PDB file of C-alpha atoms in Angstrom:
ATOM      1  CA  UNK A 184       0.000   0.000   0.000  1.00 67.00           C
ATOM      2  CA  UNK A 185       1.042   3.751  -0.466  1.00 71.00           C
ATOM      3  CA  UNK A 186       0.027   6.187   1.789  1.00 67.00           C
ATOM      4  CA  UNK A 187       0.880   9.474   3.796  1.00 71.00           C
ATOM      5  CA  UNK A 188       3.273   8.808   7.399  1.00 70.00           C
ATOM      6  CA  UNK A 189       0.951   9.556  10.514  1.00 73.00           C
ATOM      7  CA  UNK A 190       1.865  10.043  13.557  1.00 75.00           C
ATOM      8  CA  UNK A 191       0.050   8.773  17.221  1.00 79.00           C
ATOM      9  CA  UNK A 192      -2.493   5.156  16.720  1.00 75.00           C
ATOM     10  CA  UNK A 193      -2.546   5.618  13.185  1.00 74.00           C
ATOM     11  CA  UNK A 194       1.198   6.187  12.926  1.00 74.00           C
ATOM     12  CA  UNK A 195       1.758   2.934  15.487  1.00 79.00           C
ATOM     13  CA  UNK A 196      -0.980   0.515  12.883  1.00 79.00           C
ATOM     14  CA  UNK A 197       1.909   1.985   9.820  1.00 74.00           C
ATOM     15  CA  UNK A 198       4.770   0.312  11.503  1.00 74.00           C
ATOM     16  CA  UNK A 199       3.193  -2.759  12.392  1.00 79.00           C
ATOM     17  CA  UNK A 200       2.027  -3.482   8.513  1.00 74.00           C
ATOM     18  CA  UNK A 201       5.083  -2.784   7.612  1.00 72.00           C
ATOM     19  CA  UNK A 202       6.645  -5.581   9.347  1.00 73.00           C
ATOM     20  CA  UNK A 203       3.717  -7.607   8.278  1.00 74.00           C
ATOM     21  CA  UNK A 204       4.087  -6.039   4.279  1.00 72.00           C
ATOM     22  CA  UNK A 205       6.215  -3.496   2.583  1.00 71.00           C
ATOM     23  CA  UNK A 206       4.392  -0.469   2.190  1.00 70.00           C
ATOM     24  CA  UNK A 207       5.504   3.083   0.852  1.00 73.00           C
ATOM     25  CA  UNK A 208       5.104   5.704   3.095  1.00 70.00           C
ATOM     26  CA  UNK A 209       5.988   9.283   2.606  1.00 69.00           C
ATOM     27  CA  UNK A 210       5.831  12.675   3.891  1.00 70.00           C
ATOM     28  CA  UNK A 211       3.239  14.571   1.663  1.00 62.00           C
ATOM     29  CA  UNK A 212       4.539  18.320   2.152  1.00 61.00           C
ATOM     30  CA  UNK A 213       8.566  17.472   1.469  1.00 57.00           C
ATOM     31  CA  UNK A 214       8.817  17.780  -2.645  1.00 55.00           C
ATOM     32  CA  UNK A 215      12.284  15.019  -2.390  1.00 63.00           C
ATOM     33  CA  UNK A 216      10.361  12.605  -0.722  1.00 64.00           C
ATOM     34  CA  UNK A 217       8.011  12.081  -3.890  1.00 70.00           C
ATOM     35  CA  UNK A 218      10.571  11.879  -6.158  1.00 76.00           C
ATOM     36  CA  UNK A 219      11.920   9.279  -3.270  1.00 77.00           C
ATOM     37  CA  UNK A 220       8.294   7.584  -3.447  1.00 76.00           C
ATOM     38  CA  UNK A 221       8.634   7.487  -7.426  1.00 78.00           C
ATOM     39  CA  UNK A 222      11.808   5.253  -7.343  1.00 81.00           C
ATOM     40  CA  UNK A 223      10.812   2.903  -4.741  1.00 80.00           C
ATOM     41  CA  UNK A 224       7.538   2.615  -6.742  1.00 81.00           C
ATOM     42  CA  UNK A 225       9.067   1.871 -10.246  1.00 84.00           C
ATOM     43  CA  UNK A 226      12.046  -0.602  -8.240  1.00 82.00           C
ATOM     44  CA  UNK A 227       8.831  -2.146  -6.785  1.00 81.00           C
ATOM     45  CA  UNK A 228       6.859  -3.160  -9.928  1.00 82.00           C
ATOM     46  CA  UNK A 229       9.923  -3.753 -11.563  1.00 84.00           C
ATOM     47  CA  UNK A 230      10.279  -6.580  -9.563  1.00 84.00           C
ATOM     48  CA  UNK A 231       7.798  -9.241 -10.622  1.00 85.00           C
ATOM     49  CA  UNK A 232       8.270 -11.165  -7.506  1.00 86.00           C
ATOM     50  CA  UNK A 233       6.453  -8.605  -5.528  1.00 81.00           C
ATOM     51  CA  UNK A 234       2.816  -8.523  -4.953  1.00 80.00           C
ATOM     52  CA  UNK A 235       0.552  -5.618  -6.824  1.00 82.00           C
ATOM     53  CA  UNK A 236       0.659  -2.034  -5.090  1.00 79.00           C
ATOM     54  CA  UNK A 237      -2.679  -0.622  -3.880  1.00 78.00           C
ATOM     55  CA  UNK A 238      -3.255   3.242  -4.632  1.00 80.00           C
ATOM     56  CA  UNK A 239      -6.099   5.656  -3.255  1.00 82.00           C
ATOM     57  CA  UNK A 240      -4.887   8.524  -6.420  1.00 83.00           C
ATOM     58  CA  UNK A 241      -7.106  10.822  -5.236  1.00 80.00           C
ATOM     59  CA  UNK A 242      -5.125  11.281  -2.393  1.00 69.00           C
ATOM     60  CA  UNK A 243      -7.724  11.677   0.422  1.00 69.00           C
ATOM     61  CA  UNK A 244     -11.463  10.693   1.277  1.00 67.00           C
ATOM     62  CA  UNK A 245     -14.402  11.601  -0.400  1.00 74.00           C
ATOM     63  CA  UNK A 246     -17.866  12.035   0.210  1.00 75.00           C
ATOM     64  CA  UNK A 247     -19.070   8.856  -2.074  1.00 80.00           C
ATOM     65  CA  UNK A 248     -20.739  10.889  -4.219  1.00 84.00           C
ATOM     66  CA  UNK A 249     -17.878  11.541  -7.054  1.00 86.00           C
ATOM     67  CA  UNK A 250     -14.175  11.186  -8.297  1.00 88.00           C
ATOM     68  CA  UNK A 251     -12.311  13.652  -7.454  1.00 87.00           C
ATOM     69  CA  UNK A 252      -8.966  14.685  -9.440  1.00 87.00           C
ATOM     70  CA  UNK A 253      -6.373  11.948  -9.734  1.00 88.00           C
ATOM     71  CA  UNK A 254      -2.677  12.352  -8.691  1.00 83.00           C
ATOM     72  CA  UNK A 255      -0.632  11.910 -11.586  1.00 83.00           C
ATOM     73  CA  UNK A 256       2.364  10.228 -10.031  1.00 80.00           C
ATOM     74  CA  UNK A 257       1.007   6.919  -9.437  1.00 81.00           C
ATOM     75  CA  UNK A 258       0.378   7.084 -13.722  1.00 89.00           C
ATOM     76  CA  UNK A 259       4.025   7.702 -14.201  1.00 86.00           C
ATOM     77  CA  UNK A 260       5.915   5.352 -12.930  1.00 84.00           C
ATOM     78  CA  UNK A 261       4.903   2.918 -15.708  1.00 83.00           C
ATOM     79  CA  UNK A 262       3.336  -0.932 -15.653  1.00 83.00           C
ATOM     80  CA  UNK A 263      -0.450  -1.926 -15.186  1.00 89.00           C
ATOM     81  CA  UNK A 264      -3.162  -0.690 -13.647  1.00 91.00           C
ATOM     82  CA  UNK A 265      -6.062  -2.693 -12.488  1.00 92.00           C
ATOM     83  CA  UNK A 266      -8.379   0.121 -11.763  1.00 93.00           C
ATOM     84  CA  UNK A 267     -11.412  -0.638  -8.887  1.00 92.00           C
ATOM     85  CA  UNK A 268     -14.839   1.158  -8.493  1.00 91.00           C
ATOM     86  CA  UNK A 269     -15.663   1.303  -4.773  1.00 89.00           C
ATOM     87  CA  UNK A 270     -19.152   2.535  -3.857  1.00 89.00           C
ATOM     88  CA  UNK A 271     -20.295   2.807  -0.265  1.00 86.00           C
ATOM     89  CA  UNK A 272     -24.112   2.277   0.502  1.00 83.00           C
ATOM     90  CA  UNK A 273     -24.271   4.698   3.810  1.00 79.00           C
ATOM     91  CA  UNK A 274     -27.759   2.765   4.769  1.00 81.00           C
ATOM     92  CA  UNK A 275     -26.651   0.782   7.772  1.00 78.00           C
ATOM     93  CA  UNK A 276     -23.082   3.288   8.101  1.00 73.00           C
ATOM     94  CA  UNK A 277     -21.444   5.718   6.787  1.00 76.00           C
ATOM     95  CA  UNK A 278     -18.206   5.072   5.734  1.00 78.00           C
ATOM     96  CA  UNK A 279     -16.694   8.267   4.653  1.00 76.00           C
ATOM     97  CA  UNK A 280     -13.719   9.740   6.405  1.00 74.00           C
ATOM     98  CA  UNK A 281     -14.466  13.752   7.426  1.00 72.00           C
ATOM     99  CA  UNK A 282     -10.589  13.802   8.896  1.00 72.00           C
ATOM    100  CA  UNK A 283     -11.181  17.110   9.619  1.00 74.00           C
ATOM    101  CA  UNK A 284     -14.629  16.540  11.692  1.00 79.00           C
ATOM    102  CA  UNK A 285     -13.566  13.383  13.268  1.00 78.00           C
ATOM    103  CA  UNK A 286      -9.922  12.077  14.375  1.00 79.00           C
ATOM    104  CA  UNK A 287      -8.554   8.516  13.724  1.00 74.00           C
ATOM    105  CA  UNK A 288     -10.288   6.537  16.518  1.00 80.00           C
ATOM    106  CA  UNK A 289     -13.365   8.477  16.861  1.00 82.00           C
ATOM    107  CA  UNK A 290     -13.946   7.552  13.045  1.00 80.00           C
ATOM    108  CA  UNK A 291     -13.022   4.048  13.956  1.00 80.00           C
ATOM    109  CA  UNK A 292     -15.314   3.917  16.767  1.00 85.00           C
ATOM    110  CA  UNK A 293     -17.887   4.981  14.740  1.00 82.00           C
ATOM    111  CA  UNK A 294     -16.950   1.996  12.102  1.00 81.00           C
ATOM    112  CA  UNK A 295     -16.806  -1.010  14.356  1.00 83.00           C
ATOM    113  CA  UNK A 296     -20.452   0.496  16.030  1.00 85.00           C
ATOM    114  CA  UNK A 297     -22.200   0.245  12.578  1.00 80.00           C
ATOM    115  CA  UNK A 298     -24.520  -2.161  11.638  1.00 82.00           C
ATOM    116  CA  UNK A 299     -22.510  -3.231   8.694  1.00 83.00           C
ATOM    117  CA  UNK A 300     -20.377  -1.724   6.013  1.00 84.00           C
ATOM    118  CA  UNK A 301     -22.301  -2.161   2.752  1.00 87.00           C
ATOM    119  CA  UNK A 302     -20.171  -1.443  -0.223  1.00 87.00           C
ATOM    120  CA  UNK A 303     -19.929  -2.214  -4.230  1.00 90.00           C
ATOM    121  CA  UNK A 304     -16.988  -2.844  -5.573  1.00 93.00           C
ATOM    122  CA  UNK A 305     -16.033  -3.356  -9.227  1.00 95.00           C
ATOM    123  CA  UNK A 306     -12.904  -4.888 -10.597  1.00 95.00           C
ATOM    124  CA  UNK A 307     -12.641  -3.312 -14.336  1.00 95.00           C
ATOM    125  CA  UNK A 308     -10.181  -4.595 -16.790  1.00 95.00           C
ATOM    126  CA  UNK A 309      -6.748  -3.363 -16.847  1.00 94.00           C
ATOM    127  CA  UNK A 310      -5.551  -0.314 -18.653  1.00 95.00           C
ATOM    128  CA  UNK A 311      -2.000   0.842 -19.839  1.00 93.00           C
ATOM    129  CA  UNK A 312      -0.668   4.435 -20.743  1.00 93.00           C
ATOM    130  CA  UNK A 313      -1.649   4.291 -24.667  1.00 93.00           C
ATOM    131  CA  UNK A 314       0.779   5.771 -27.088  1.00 93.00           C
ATOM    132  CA  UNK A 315       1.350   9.499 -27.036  1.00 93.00           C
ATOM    133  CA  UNK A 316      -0.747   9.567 -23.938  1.00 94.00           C
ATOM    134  CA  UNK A 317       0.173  11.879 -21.038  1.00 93.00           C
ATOM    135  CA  UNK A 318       0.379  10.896 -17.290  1.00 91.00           C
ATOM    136  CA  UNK A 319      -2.346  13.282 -16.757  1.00 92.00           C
ATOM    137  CA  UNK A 320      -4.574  11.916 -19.612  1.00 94.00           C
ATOM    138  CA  UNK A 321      -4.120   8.636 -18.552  1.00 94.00           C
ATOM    139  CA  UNK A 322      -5.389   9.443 -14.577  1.00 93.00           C
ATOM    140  CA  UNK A 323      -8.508  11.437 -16.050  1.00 94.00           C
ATOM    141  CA  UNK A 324      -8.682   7.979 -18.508  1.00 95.00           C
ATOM    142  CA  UNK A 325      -8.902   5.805 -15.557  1.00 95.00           C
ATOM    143  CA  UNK A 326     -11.161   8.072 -13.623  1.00 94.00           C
ATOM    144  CA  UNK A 327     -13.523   8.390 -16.103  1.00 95.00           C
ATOM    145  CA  UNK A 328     -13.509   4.511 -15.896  1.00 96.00           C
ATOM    146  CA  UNK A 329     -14.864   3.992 -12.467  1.00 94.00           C
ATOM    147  CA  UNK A 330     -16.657   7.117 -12.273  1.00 93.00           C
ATOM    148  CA  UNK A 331     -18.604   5.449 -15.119  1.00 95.00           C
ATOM    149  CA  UNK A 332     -18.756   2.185 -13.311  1.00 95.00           C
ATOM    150  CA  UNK A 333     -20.063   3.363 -10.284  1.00 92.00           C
ATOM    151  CA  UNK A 334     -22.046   5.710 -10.845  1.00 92.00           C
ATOM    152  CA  UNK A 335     -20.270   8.841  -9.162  1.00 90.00           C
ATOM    153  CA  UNK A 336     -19.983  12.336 -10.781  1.00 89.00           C
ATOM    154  CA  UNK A 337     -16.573  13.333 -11.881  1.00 89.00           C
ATOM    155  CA  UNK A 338     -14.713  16.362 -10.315  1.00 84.00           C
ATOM    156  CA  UNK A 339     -11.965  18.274 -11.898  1.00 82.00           C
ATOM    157  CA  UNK A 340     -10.429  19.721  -8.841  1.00 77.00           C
ATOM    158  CA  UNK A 341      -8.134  17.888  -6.132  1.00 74.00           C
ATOM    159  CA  UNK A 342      -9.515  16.648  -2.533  1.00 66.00           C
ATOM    160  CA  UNK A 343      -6.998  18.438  -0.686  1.00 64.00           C
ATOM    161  CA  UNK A 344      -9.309  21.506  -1.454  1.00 63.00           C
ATOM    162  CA  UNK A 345     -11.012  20.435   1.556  1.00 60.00           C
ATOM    163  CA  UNK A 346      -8.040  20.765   3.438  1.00 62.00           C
ATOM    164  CA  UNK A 347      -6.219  23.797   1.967  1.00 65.00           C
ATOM    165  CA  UNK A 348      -7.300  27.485   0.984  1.00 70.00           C
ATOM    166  CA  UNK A 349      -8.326  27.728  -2.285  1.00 69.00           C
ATOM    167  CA  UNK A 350      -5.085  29.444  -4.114  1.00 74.00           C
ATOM    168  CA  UNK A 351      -6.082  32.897  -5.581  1.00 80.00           C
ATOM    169  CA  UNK A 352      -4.866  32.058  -9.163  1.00 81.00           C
ATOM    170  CA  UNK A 353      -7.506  29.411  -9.153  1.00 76.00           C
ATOM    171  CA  UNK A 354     -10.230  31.887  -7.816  1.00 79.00           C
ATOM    172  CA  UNK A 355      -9.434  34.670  -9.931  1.00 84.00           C
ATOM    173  CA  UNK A 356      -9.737  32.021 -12.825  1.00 83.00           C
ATOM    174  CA  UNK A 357     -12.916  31.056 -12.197  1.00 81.00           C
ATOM    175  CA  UNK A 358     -14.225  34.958 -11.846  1.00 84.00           C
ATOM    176  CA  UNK A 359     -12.966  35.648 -15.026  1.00 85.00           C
ATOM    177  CA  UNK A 360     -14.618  32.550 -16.362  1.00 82.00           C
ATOM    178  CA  UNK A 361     -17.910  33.341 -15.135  1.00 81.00           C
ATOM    179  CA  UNK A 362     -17.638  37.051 -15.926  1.00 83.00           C
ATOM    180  CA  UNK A 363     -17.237  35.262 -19.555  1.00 82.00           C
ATOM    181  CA  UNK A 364     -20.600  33.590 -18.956  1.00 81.00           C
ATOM    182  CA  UNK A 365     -22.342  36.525 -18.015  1.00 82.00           C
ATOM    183  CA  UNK A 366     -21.521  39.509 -20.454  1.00 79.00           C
ATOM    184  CA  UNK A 367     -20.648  37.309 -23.054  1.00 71.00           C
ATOM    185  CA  UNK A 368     -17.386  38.043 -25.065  1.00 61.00           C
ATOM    186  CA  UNK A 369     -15.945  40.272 -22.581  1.00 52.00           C
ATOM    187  CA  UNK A 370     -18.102  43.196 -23.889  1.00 48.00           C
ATOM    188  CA  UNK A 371     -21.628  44.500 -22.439  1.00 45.00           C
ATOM    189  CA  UNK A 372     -24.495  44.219 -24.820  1.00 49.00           C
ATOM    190  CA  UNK A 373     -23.748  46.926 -27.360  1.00 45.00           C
ATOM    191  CA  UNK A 374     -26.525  46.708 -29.689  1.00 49.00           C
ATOM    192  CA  UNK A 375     -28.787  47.686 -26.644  1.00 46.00           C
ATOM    193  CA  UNK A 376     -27.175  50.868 -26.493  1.00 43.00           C
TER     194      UNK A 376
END
């Protein structure tokens, strides 16, 4: 598995897979430790011997409801990916993650109080980069995939917008974008005048 270090329980159930498994954990604000993440991802499927790595590319939790944007670096690093739709029927309990409502154990509290955990999940056939085919074209190809499968709307923008300001760049962009919208052309209706 590949996921971001934590620290207190959640940190303490890290090192005890990894002695059961090797797992890749890194450090999600230091820039050298993806490029550390990359390598040790393209050594590990390199190496046939080893078993298949499992990747959450969004990054973070969602609501159920959609896909949000895809991290590109787990569509670099090459090989096969065996894409799964996972779609959680909140009936009996909900199963999303609000990390920033709820900490580690009250969210697992809540899990193992449930009723049950009621959940779809679709294996869909493998896909490789095509020719010509970015990294970034081939995450949005793969989303689109399960987003089709099951059922979930899909979202251009990245789940750590939950987390994180909104940058003003991105803000500003989508002003100017609706400003479009609304006068049309960037001018005012002139034949009115």
């Amino acid at each position: 598995m590949v996921g971001q270090v934590h620290g207190g329980l959640m940190g303490i159930i890290q090192r005890a897979m990894v002695k059961a498994c090797p797992h890749v954990w890194f450090e999600r604000s230091e820039m050298k430790d993806r490029h550390l993440v990359t390598k040790r991802l393209r050594e590990h499927i390199a190496d046939k011997k080893k078993l298949p790595i499992l990747i959450f590319p969004e990054g973070t939790c969602i609501n159920n409801t959609s896909v949000m944007m895809f991290k590109k670096g787990s569509f670099e690093i090459g090989g096969t990916i065996y894409p799964v739709a996972i779609k959680y029927n909140p009936q009996f309990g909900d199963a999303f993650w609000n990390s920033s409502k709820y900490n580690m154990v009250s969210y697992l509290l809540r899990m193992m109080t449930s009723w049950a955990i009621v959940c779809d999940v679709w294996y869909l056939p493998p896909m490789t980069r095509e020719e010509g085919e970015d990294a970034v074209q081939f995450a949005n190809r793969v989303k689109s995939a399960i987003a089709r499968q099951g059922g979930l709307t899909e979202l251009p923008w990245d789940g750590g917008l939950k987390r994180d300001k909104v940058k003003n760049t991105f803000k500003e962009e989508q002003q100017k974008n609706y400003s479009k919208m609304i006068v049309g052309n960037g001018s005012l209706n002139s034949e009115s005048d």
